[in-house]
PDB file of C-alpha atoms in Angstrom:
ATOM      1  CA  UNK A 203     121.197 108.591 109.023  1.00 77.00           C
ATOM      2  CA  UNK A 204     120.175 109.082 112.692  1.00 81.00           C
ATOM      3  CA  UNK A 205     117.833 112.073 111.274  1.00 81.00           C
ATOM      4  CA  UNK A 206     115.598 109.097 110.410  1.00 86.00           C
ATOM      5  CA  UNK A 207     114.676 107.693 113.795  1.00 84.00           C
ATOM      6  CA  UNK A 208     114.943 111.154 115.201  1.00 85.00           C
ATOM      7  CA  UNK A 209     112.240 112.449 112.737  1.00 84.00           C
ATOM      8  CA  UNK A 210     110.180 109.295 113.193  1.00 86.00           C
ATOM      9  CA  UNK A 211     110.407 109.769 116.941  1.00 83.00           C
ATOM     10  CA  UNK A 212     109.577 113.528 116.798  1.00 81.00           C
ATOM     11  CA  UNK A 213     106.711 112.937 114.352  1.00 82.00           C
ATOM     12  CA  UNK A 214     104.876 109.857 116.437  1.00 84.00           C
ATOM     13  CA  UNK A 215     105.405 111.670 119.753  1.00 85.00           C
ATOM     14  CA  UNK A 216     103.698 114.745 118.589  1.00 85.00           C
ATOM     15  CA  UNK A 217     101.284 113.758 116.144  1.00 80.00           C
ATOM     16  CA  UNK A 218      98.487 112.739 118.762  1.00 78.00           C
ATOM     17  CA  UNK A 219      98.886 116.147 120.315  1.00 81.00           C
ATOM     18  CA  UNK A 220      98.794 118.125 117.149  1.00 83.00           C
ATOM     19  CA  UNK A 221      95.469 116.121 115.816  1.00 80.00           C
ATOM     20  CA  UNK A 222      93.991 116.982 119.369  1.00 79.00           C
ATOM     21  CA  UNK A 223      94.990 120.507 119.366  1.00 82.00           C
ATOM     22  CA  UNK A 224      93.642 121.250 115.874  1.00 84.00           C
ATOM     23  CA  UNK A 225      90.945 118.722 115.897  1.00 80.00           C
ATOM     24  CA  UNK A 226      91.851 117.662 112.562  1.00 83.00           C
ATOM     25  CA  UNK A 227      93.800 114.914 111.132  1.00 77.00           C
ATOM     26  CA  UNK A 228      95.048 117.206 108.083  1.00 84.00           C
ATOM     27  CA  UNK A 229      96.949 119.626 110.674  1.00 84.00           C
ATOM     28  CA  UNK A 230     100.090 117.437 110.929  1.00 83.00           C
ATOM     29  CA  UNK A 231     100.605 117.316 107.218  1.00 83.00           C
ATOM     30  CA  UNK A 232     100.528 121.257 106.961  1.00 86.00           C
ATOM     31  CA  UNK A 233     103.065 121.264 110.080  1.00 86.00           C
ATOM     32  CA  UNK A 234     105.580 118.695 108.450  1.00 83.00           C
ATOM     33  CA  UNK A 235     105.828 120.983 105.587  1.00 87.00           C
ATOM     34  CA  UNK A 236     107.718 123.581 107.423  1.00 88.00           C
ATOM     35  CA  UNK A 237     110.869 121.521 108.111  1.00 84.00           C
ATOM     36  CA  UNK A 238     110.787 120.370 104.724  1.00 85.00           C
ATOM     37  CA  UNK A 239     110.975 124.033 103.271  1.00 90.00           C
ATOM     38  CA  UNK A 240     113.765 124.796 105.777  1.00 91.00           C
ATOM     39  CA  UNK A 241     115.632 121.854 104.679  1.00 87.00           C
ATOM     40  CA  UNK A 242     115.200 122.726 101.010  1.00 90.00           C
ATOM     41  CA  UNK A 243     116.857 126.263 101.562  1.00 92.00           C
ATOM     42  CA  UNK A 244     119.868 124.581 103.427  1.00 90.00           C
ATOM     43  CA  UNK A 245     120.334 122.151 100.236  1.00 88.00           C
ATOM     44  CA  UNK A 246     121.333 125.073  98.373  1.00 89.00           C
ATOM     45  CA  UNK A 247     124.624 125.628 100.718  1.00 88.00           C
ATOM     46  CA  UNK A 248     125.916 122.098 100.280  1.00 85.00           C
ATOM     47  CA  UNK A 249     129.046 121.829  98.282  1.00 82.00           C
ATOM     48  CA  UNK A 250     129.198 118.907  95.945  1.00 75.00           C
ATOM     49  CA  UNK A 251     132.242 116.863  96.820  1.00 71.00           C
ATOM     50  CA  UNK A 252     134.805 115.691  94.259  1.00 69.00           C
ATOM     51  CA  UNK A 253     134.084 111.947  92.929  1.00 61.00           C
ATOM     52  CA  UNK A 254     136.695 109.482  94.351  1.00 56.00           C
ATOM     53  CA  UNK A 255     138.187 112.077  96.753  1.00 60.00           C
ATOM     54  CA  UNK A 256     137.882 109.462  99.405  1.00 59.00           C
ATOM     55  CA  UNK A 257     139.521 106.762  97.515  1.00 56.00           C
ATOM     56  CA  UNK A 258     143.443 105.648  97.891  1.00 57.00           C
ATOM     57  CA  UNK A 259     144.049 105.620  94.091  1.00 53.00           C
ATOM     58  CA  UNK A 260     143.630 107.857  91.315  1.00 56.00           C
ATOM     59  CA  UNK A 261     139.775 107.853  89.921  1.00 55.00           C
ATOM     60  CA  UNK A 262     139.322 108.508  86.312  1.00 54.00           C
ATOM     61  CA  UNK A 263     136.982 111.660  85.414  1.00 58.00           C
ATOM     62  CA  UNK A 264     136.140 110.061  81.936  1.00 60.00           C
ATOM     63  CA  UNK A 265     132.503 110.091  81.020  1.00 65.00           C
ATOM     64  CA  UNK A 266     130.965 106.455  81.690  1.00 66.00           C
ATOM     65  CA  UNK A 267     129.114 104.953  78.407  1.00 70.00           C
ATOM     66  CA  UNK A 268     125.852 103.624  79.668  1.00 84.00           C
ATOM     67  CA  UNK A 269     126.137 104.092  83.298  1.00 82.00           C
ATOM     68  CA  UNK A 270     122.671 102.539  84.225  1.00 88.00           C
ATOM     69  CA  UNK A 271     123.656  99.161  82.222  1.00 89.00           C
ATOM     70  CA  UNK A 272     127.172  99.287  84.079  1.00 89.00           C
ATOM     71  CA  UNK A 273     125.401  99.356  87.668  1.00 91.00           C
ATOM     72  CA  UNK A 274     122.832  96.929  86.936  1.00 92.00           C
ATOM     73  CA  UNK A 275     125.632  94.410  85.838  1.00 92.00           C
ATOM     74  CA  UNK A 276     126.811  94.013  89.404  1.00 94.00           C
ATOM     75  CA  UNK A 277     125.106  91.032  90.817  1.00 95.00           C
ATOM     76  CA  UNK A 278     125.411  92.387  94.386  1.00 96.00           C
ATOM     77  CA  UNK A 279     123.817  95.665  93.611  1.00 96.00           C
ATOM     78  CA  UNK A 280     120.799  93.673  92.117  1.00 96.00           C
ATOM     79  CA  UNK A 281     120.445  91.605  95.144  1.00 97.00           C
ATOM     80  CA  UNK A 282     120.622  94.762  97.306  1.00 97.00           C
ATOM     81  CA  UNK A 283     118.009  96.479  95.372  1.00 96.00           C
ATOM     82  CA  UNK A 284     115.542  93.624  95.799  1.00 96.00           C
ATOM     83  CA  UNK A 285     116.617  93.437  99.493  1.00 97.00           C
ATOM     84  CA  UNK A 286     115.623  97.188  99.688  1.00 96.00           C
ATOM     85  CA  UNK A 287     112.518  96.875  97.951  1.00 96.00           C
ATOM     86  CA  UNK A 288     111.075  94.202 100.370  1.00 96.00           C
ATOM     87  CA  UNK A 289     112.645  96.060 103.386  1.00 97.00           C
ATOM     88  CA  UNK A 290     111.033  99.418 102.436  1.00 96.00           C
ATOM     89  CA  UNK A 291     107.664  97.303 101.801  1.00 96.00           C
ATOM     90  CA  UNK A 292     107.868  96.267 105.364  1.00 97.00           C
ATOM     91  CA  UNK A 293     108.935  99.768 106.732  1.00 96.00           C
ATOM     92  CA  UNK A 294     106.168 101.655 105.028  1.00 95.00           C
ATOM     93  CA  UNK A 295     103.406  99.355 105.894  1.00 96.00           C
ATOM     94  CA  UNK A 296     104.558  99.478 109.339  1.00 96.00           C
ATOM     95  CA  UNK A 297     104.762 103.328 109.408  1.00 94.00           C
ATOM     96  CA  UNK A 298     101.361 103.774 107.890  1.00 93.00           C
ATOM     97  CA  UNK A 299      99.159 101.156 109.829  1.00 96.00           C
ATOM     98  CA  UNK A 300     100.805 100.351 113.227  1.00 96.00           C
ATOM     99  CA  UNK A 301      98.933 103.408 114.776  1.00 94.00           C
ATOM    100  CA  UNK A 302      95.628 102.475 113.601  1.00 94.00           C
ATOM    101  CA  UNK A 303      96.423  98.882 114.370  1.00 96.00           C
ATOM    102  CA  UNK A 304      97.115  99.581 117.925  1.00 95.00           C
ATOM    103  CA  UNK A 305      93.840 101.811 118.043  1.00 94.00           C
ATOM    104  CA  UNK A 306      91.677  99.028 116.487  1.00 94.00           C
ATOM    105  CA  UNK A 307      93.215  95.744 117.677  1.00 94.00           C
ATOM    106  CA  UNK A 308      94.353  96.895 121.365  1.00 94.00           C
ATOM    107  CA  UNK A 309      91.703  99.785 121.947  1.00 93.00           C
ATOM    108  CA  UNK A 310      94.656 102.319 122.689  1.00 94.00           C
ATOM    109  CA  UNK A 311      93.603 106.142 122.236  1.00 92.00           C
ATOM    110  CA  UNK A 312      95.176 107.865 119.382  1.00 88.00           C
ATOM    111  CA  UNK A 313      98.068 109.674 121.463  1.00 89.00           C
ATOM    112  CA  UNK A 314      99.007 106.540 123.185  1.00 92.00           C
ATOM    113  CA  UNK A 315      99.274 104.534 120.020  1.00 93.00           C
ATOM    114  CA  UNK A 316     101.324 107.206 118.476  1.00 92.00           C
ATOM    115  CA  UNK A 317     103.601 107.357 121.318  1.00 93.00           C
ATOM    116  CA  UNK A 318     104.117 103.336 121.324  1.00 94.00           C
ATOM    117  CA  UNK A 319     104.728 103.602 117.513  1.00 94.00           C
ATOM    118  CA  UNK A 320     107.171 106.372 118.015  1.00 93.00           C
ATOM    119  CA  UNK A 321     109.147 103.896 120.801  1.00 94.00           C
ATOM    120  CA  UNK A 322     108.837 100.894 118.025  1.00 95.00           C
ATOM    121  CA  UNK A 323     110.390 102.768 115.122  1.00 94.00           C
ATOM    122  CA  UNK A 324     112.082 105.607 116.289  1.00 93.00           C
ATOM    123  CA  UNK A 325     113.696 105.021 119.590  1.00 93.00           C
ATOM    124  CA  UNK A 326     115.053 101.856 118.462  1.00 94.00           C
ATOM    125  CA  UNK A 327     116.682 103.433 115.770  1.00 93.00           C
ATOM    126  CA  UNK A 328     118.863 105.732 117.738  1.00 93.00           C
ATOM    127  CA  UNK A 329     120.330 102.605 119.371  1.00 92.00           C
ATOM    128  CA  UNK A 330     120.226 100.544 116.390  1.00 92.00           C
ATOM    129  CA  UNK A 331     122.049 102.486 113.900  1.00 93.00           C
ATOM    130  CA  UNK A 332     124.722 103.694 116.520  1.00 92.00           C
ATOM    131  CA  UNK A 333     125.450 100.553 118.098  1.00 94.00           C
ATOM    132  CA  UNK A 334     124.526  98.580 114.733  1.00 93.00           C
ATOM    133  CA  UNK A 335     127.170 100.525 112.744  1.00 92.00           C
ATOM    134  CA  UNK A 336     130.042 100.108 115.049  1.00 94.00           C
ATOM    135  CA  UNK A 337     129.395  96.164 115.351  1.00 95.00           C
ATOM    136  CA  UNK A 338     129.105  96.036 111.726  1.00 93.00           C
ATOM    137  CA  UNK A 339     132.296  97.714 111.186  1.00 92.00           C
ATOM    138  CA  UNK A 340     134.040  95.511 113.688  1.00 94.00           C
ATOM    139  CA  UNK A 341     132.934  92.481 111.769  1.00 95.00           C
ATOM    140  CA  UNK A 342     133.758  93.522 108.446  1.00 92.00           C
ATOM    141  CA  UNK A 343     137.475  94.149 109.494  1.00 92.00           C
ATOM    142  CA  UNK A 344     137.402  90.565 110.248  1.00 94.00           C
ATOM    143  CA  UNK A 345     135.332  89.120 107.415  1.00 94.00           C
ATOM    144  CA  UNK A 346     135.262  90.553 103.925  1.00 92.00           C
ATOM    145  CA  UNK A 347     131.328  90.250 103.569  1.00 94.00           C
ATOM    146  CA  UNK A 348     130.777  90.533 107.386  1.00 94.00           C
ATOM    147  CA  UNK A 349     128.506  93.520 107.021  1.00 94.00           C
ATOM    148  CA  UNK A 350     125.956  91.773 104.894  1.00 96.00           C
ATOM    149  CA  UNK A 351     126.058  88.601 106.907  1.00 97.00           C
ATOM    150  CA  UNK A 352     125.425  90.795 110.001  1.00 97.00           C
ATOM    151  CA  UNK A 353     122.519  92.519 108.306  1.00 97.00           C
ATOM    152  CA  UNK A 354     120.997  89.148 107.106  1.00 97.00           C
ATOM    153  CA  UNK A 355     121.420  87.829 110.736  1.00 97.00           C
ATOM    154  CA  UNK A 356     119.631  90.817 112.165  1.00 97.00           C
ATOM    155  CA  UNK A 357     116.735  90.296 109.583  1.00 98.00           C
ATOM    156  CA  UNK A 358     116.239  86.938 110.947  1.00 98.00           C
ATOM    157  CA  UNK A 359     115.656  88.319 114.407  1.00 98.00           C
ATOM    158  CA  UNK A 360     113.489  90.906 113.047  1.00 98.00           C
ATOM    159  CA  UNK A 361     111.033  88.488 111.055  1.00 98.00           C
ATOM    160  CA  UNK A 362     110.793  85.997 114.203  1.00 98.00           C
ATOM    161  CA  UNK A 363     110.157  88.675 116.735  1.00 97.00           C
ATOM    162  CA  UNK A 364     107.632  90.783 114.582  1.00 97.00           C
ATOM    163  CA  UNK A 365     105.865  87.568 113.651  1.00 97.00           C
ATOM    164  CA  UNK A 366     105.701  86.693 117.490  1.00 96.00           C
ATOM    165  CA  UNK A 367     104.272  89.823 118.529  1.00 95.00           C
ATOM    166  CA  UNK A 368     101.563  89.706 115.956  1.00 94.00           C
ATOM    167  CA  UNK A 369     100.922  85.835 116.560  1.00 93.00           C
ATOM    168  CA  UNK A 370     100.819  86.573 120.290  1.00 89.00           C
ATOM    169  CA  UNK A 371      97.351  88.053 119.881  1.00 82.00           C
ATOM    170  CA  UNK A 372      95.621  90.579 122.249  1.00 83.00           C
ATOM    171  CA  UNK A 373      98.890  90.218 124.809  1.00 79.00           C
ATOM    172  CA  UNK A 374      99.435  92.866 127.300  1.00 86.00           C
ATOM    173  CA  UNK A 375     100.390  96.127 124.924  1.00 90.00           C
ATOM    174  CA  UNK A 376     103.848  96.255 126.912  1.00 90.00           C
ATOM    175  CA  UNK A 377     104.683  92.903 125.684  1.00 93.00           C
ATOM    176  CA  UNK A 378     103.715  93.594 122.079  1.00 94.00           C
ATOM    177  CA  UNK A 379     105.678  96.863 122.042  1.00 95.00           C
ATOM    178  CA  UNK A 380     108.668  95.336 123.499  1.00 95.00           C
ATOM    179  CA  UNK A 381     108.501  92.309 120.875  1.00 96.00           C
ATOM    180  CA  UNK A 382     108.119  94.544 118.077  1.00 97.00           C
ATOM    181  CA  UNK A 383     110.847  96.839 119.322  1.00 97.00           C
ATOM    182  CA  UNK A 384     113.403  94.349 119.479  1.00 97.00           C
ATOM    183  CA  UNK A 385     112.508  93.401 115.591  1.00 97.00           C
ATOM    184  CA  UNK A 386     112.743  97.005 114.548  1.00 97.00           C
ATOM    185  CA  UNK A 387     116.160  97.496 116.696  1.00 97.00           C
ATOM    186  CA  UNK A 388     117.850  94.721 114.464  1.00 97.00           C
ATOM    187  CA  UNK A 389     116.022  96.014 111.391  1.00 97.00           C
ATOM    188  CA  UNK A 390     118.064  99.153 111.453  1.00 96.00           C
ATOM    189  CA  UNK A 391     120.972  97.295 110.661  1.00 96.00           C
ATOM    190  CA  UNK A 392     119.775  97.212 107.205  1.00 96.00           C
ATOM    191  CA  UNK A 393     120.777 100.684 106.835  1.00 95.00           C
ATOM    192  CA  UNK A 394     124.218 100.643 108.423  1.00 93.00           C
ATOM    193  CA  UNK A 395     125.362  97.457 106.344  1.00 95.00           C
ATOM    194  CA  UNK A 396     123.457  97.808 102.949  1.00 95.00           C
ATOM    195  CA  UNK A 397     124.523 101.458 102.135  1.00 93.00           C
ATOM    196  CA  UNK A 398     128.086 100.907 102.720  1.00 92.00           C
ATOM    197  CA  UNK A 399     128.109  97.771 100.685  1.00 94.00           C
ATOM    198  CA  UNK A 400     126.783  99.803  97.795  1.00 94.00           C
ATOM    199  CA  UNK A 401     129.875 102.047  97.902  1.00 92.00           C
ATOM    200  CA  UNK A 402     132.204  99.039  98.242  1.00 92.00           C
ATOM    201  CA  UNK A 403     130.974  97.441  94.981  1.00 94.00           C
ATOM    202  CA  UNK A 404     130.262 100.352  92.537  1.00 91.00           C
ATOM    203  CA  UNK A 405     133.029 102.637  91.397  1.00 87.00           C
ATOM    204  CA  UNK A 406     133.002 106.299  92.488  1.00 83.00           C
ATOM    205  CA  UNK A 407     131.797 107.806  89.085  1.00 82.00           C
ATOM    206  CA  UNK A 408     128.576 105.433  89.040  1.00 87.00           C
ATOM    207  CA  UNK A 409     127.768 105.832  92.784  1.00 87.00           C
ATOM    208  CA  UNK A 410     125.237 108.648  92.100  1.00 88.00           C
ATOM    209  CA  UNK A 411     123.557 106.502  89.575  1.00 91.00           C
ATOM    210  CA  UNK A 412     123.545 103.525  91.697  1.00 92.00           C
ATOM    211  CA  UNK A 413     121.860 105.316  94.652  1.00 94.00           C
ATOM    212  CA  UNK A 414     119.467 106.861  92.343  1.00 93.00           C
ATOM    213  CA  UNK A 415     118.233 103.419  91.015  1.00 93.00           C
ATOM    214  CA  UNK A 416     118.412 102.065  94.704  1.00 94.00           C
ATOM    215  CA  UNK A 417     116.171 104.620  95.984  1.00 93.00           C
ATOM    216  CA  UNK A 418     113.943 104.504  92.956  1.00 91.00           C
ATOM    217  CA  UNK A 419     113.339 100.632  93.802  1.00 88.00           C
ATOM    218  CA  UNK A 420     113.179 101.359  97.526  1.00 90.00           C
ATOM    219  CA  UNK A 421     110.485 104.136  97.395  1.00 90.00           C
ATOM    220  CA  UNK A 422     108.495 103.875  94.108  1.00 87.00           C
ATOM    221  CA  UNK A 423     108.081 100.070  94.323  1.00 86.00           C
ATOM    222  CA  UNK A 424     108.719  99.045  98.016  1.00 88.00           C
ATOM    223  CA  UNK A 425     107.741 102.259  99.585  1.00 89.00           C
ATOM    224  CA  UNK A 426     104.612 102.767  97.238  1.00 91.00           C
ATOM    225  CA  UNK A 427     103.308  99.156  97.327  1.00 93.00           C
ATOM    226  CA  UNK A 428     103.581  98.423 101.050  1.00 93.00           C
ATOM    227  CA  UNK A 429     100.846 100.558 102.311  1.00 95.00           C
ATOM    228  CA  UNK A 430      98.717  99.755  99.374  1.00 95.00           C
ATOM    229  CA  UNK A 431      99.019  95.804  99.504  1.00 96.00           C
ATOM    230  CA  UNK A 432      98.449  95.806 103.373  1.00 96.00           C
ATOM    231  CA  UNK A 433      95.699  98.186 103.106  1.00 96.00           C
ATOM    232  CA  UNK A 434      93.833  96.211 100.292  1.00 96.00           C
ATOM    233  CA  UNK A 435      94.600  92.946 102.400  1.00 96.00           C
ATOM    234  CA  UNK A 436      93.115  94.432 105.376  1.00 96.00           C
ATOM    235  CA  UNK A 437      89.995  95.166 103.531  1.00 96.00           C
ATOM    236  CA  UNK A 438      89.851  91.460 102.373  1.00 96.00           C
ATOM    237  CA  UNK A 439      90.422  90.060 105.794  1.00 96.00           C
ATOM    238  CA  UNK A 440      88.059  92.520 107.399  1.00 95.00           C
ATOM    239  CA  UNK A 441      85.210  91.164 104.806  1.00 95.00           C
ATOM    240  CA  UNK A 442      86.194  87.747 105.413  1.00 94.00           C
ATOM    241  CA  UNK A 443      85.969  87.876 109.145  1.00 93.00           C
ATOM    242  CA  UNK A 444      82.335  89.565 108.860  1.00 94.00           C
ATOM    243  CA  UNK A 445      81.247  86.811 106.441  1.00 93.00           C
ATOM    244  CA  UNK A 446      82.514  84.193 108.691  1.00 92.00           C
ATOM    245  CA  UNK A 447      80.585  85.721 111.619  1.00 91.00           C
ATOM    246  CA  UNK A 448      77.476  85.782 109.482  1.00 91.00           C
ATOM    247  CA  UNK A 449      77.238  89.648 109.903  1.00 89.00           C
ATOM    248  CA  UNK A 450      75.937  91.871 107.389  1.00 88.00           C
ATOM    249  CA  UNK A 451      77.525  95.097 108.543  1.00 91.00           C
ATOM    250  CA  UNK A 452      81.145  95.923 108.993  1.00 92.00           C
ATOM    251  CA  UNK A 453      82.026  97.032 112.492  1.00 91.00           C
ATOM    252  CA  UNK A 454      85.338  98.161 114.146  1.00 91.00           C
ATOM    253  CA  UNK A 455      85.856  94.500 115.470  1.00 92.00           C
ATOM    254  CA  UNK A 456      86.103  93.172 111.939  1.00 94.00           C
ATOM    255  CA  UNK A 457      88.363  96.091 110.828  1.00 94.00           C
ATOM    256  CA  UNK A 458      90.756  95.245 113.714  1.00 94.00           C
ATOM    257  CA  UNK A 459      91.224  91.696 112.803  1.00 94.00           C
ATOM    258  CA  UNK A 460      91.584  92.338 109.054  1.00 96.00           C
ATOM    259  CA  UNK A 461      94.434  95.238 109.820  1.00 96.00           C
ATOM    260  CA  UNK A 462      95.979  92.685 112.342  1.00 96.00           C
ATOM    261  CA  UNK A 463      96.029  89.883 110.011  1.00 96.00           C
ATOM    262  CA  UNK A 464      97.286  91.882 106.965  1.00 97.00           C
ATOM    263  CA  UNK A 465     100.149  93.377 108.919  1.00 97.00           C
ATOM    264  CA  UNK A 466     101.678  89.591 108.823  1.00 97.00           C
ATOM    265  CA  UNK A 467     103.149  90.863 105.445  1.00 97.00           C
ATOM    266  CA  UNK A 468     105.509  92.801 107.448  1.00 97.00           C
ATOM    267  CA  UNK A 469     107.811  89.851 108.709  1.00 98.00           C
ATOM    268  CA  UNK A 470     106.980  87.993 105.323  1.00 98.00           C
ATOM    269  CA  UNK A 471     108.792  91.126 103.644  1.00 97.00           C
ATOM    270  CA  UNK A 472     111.627  91.014 106.544  1.00 98.00           C
ATOM    271  CA  UNK A 473     112.193  87.474 105.750  1.00 98.00           C
ATOM    272  CA  UNK A 474     112.622  87.830 101.992  1.00 98.00           C
ATOM    273  CA  UNK A 475     114.976  90.777 102.703  1.00 98.00           C
ATOM    274  CA  UNK A 476     117.118  88.514 104.616  1.00 98.00           C
ATOM    275  CA  UNK A 477     117.118  85.942 101.760  1.00 98.00           C
ATOM    276  CA  UNK A 478     118.285  88.684  99.224  1.00 98.00           C
ATOM    277  CA  UNK A 479     120.921  89.962 101.744  1.00 98.00           C
ATOM    278  CA  UNK A 480     122.309  86.635 102.060  1.00 97.00           C
ATOM    279  CA  UNK A 481     122.404  86.317  98.223  1.00 97.00           C
ATOM    280  CA  UNK A 482     124.154  89.754  98.124  1.00 97.00           C
ATOM    281  CA  UNK A 483     126.853  88.593 100.715  1.00 96.00           C
ATOM    282  CA  UNK A 484     127.637  85.504  98.188  1.00 95.00           C
ATOM    283  CA  UNK A 485     128.667  87.709  95.472  1.00 95.00           C
ATOM    284  CA  UNK A 486     130.065  90.652  97.543  1.00 95.00           C
ATOM    285  CA  UNK A 487     133.536  89.687  97.730  1.00 94.00           C
ATOM    286  CA  UNK A 488     133.853  89.152  94.139  1.00 94.00           C
ATOM    287  CA  UNK A 489     132.274  92.184  92.993  1.00 93.00           C
ATOM    288  CA  UNK A 490     134.403  94.490  95.495  1.00 92.00           C
ATOM    289  CA  UNK A 491     137.458  93.127  94.253  1.00 91.00           C
ATOM    290  CA  UNK A 492     136.561  93.810  90.708  1.00 88.00           C
ATOM    291  CA  UNK A 493     135.703  97.470  91.671  1.00 86.00           C
ATOM    292  CA  UNK A 494     138.794  97.848  93.388  1.00 83.00           C
ATOM    293  CA  UNK A 495     140.875  96.407  90.346  1.00 80.00           C
ATOM    294  CA  UNK A 496     139.202  98.633  87.976  1.00 71.00           C
ATOM    295  CA  UNK A 497     140.254 101.770  90.130  1.00 68.00           C
ATOM    296  CA  UNK A 498     143.886 100.509  90.239  1.00 60.00           C
ATOM    297  CA  UNK A 499     143.904  99.926  86.473  1.00 56.00           C
ATOM    298  CA  UNK A 500     143.406 103.782  86.304  1.00 53.00           C
ATOM    299  CA  UNK A 501     146.647 104.301  88.305  1.00 52.00           C
ATOM    300  CA  UNK A 502     148.830 102.535  85.833  1.00 48.00           C
ATOM    301  CA  UNK A 503     148.926 104.691  82.706  1.00 51.00           C
ATOM    302  CA  UNK A 504     149.286 107.993  85.222  1.00 48.00           C
ATOM    303  CA  UNK A 505     152.417 106.293  86.952  1.00 47.00           C
ATOM    304  CA  UNK A 506     153.779 105.502  83.258  1.00 48.00           C
ATOM    305  CA  UNK A 507     153.363 108.814  82.071  1.00 47.00           C
ATOM    306  CA  UNK A 508     155.601 110.126  84.770  1.00 49.00           C
ATOM    307  CA  UNK A 509     158.107 107.663  84.465  1.00 47.00           C
TER     308      UNK A 509
END
């Protein structure tokens, strides 16, 4: 999972230099295709693990009837999908518009704005994932639904600090970066807590289906809608600012106000993520117990057959 913040860090730290070197904003897209092609080659050499190999009880290898319906029947999973949808809405909106907002609202050069964004969304992840994962595991050892409660608590901090950074207005850029970075540092606990929680409530034979449905919600809906909605809202607020000023022509100043105000959707989406995580924590213990009992039931016939 550290590949995510490392990739973001590398991308934002180099994108300004790439645009400047090639004098084109299209250049980074072509360059980004190279590691993707290399990764595709390596994927052919990854061996598929046996389902249930990590479980302590025997796992049935029989075909599951109506797998999608079985997965969607797990309440915790449904809450986590909703949480993931809102979370990816926030992250993709942030990744798409934080650089232009820093340029327009704080009048930063492209390269400086990209580096600041790299610190906010990339550097924080290296700490957040490593330390957050360790803390989440320690809490889980003491409290059954501790991981999800820890994630919900983390999203409260993320909501408050990102909203605070935006509400502070044109403060010193270092203050904005620091506040937003704290929010993103805690937001990374979503990954360390939610991905493991899904494995705890879905049986091994259905985990691939569960992750497919989960990522479909994250990227097709959350990730796909985040930039679109924030972009549309940015245009709306920009025109509202222009009309309020009695102006007839759109300027960068109005665009700056519009994009800044539209970015408030990020803490709103993070707040909704927190609510859904809290709901998931309420049903987690029951669903995890049901999954384990289902696995144990498979072992009984096998033991009886050898008696």
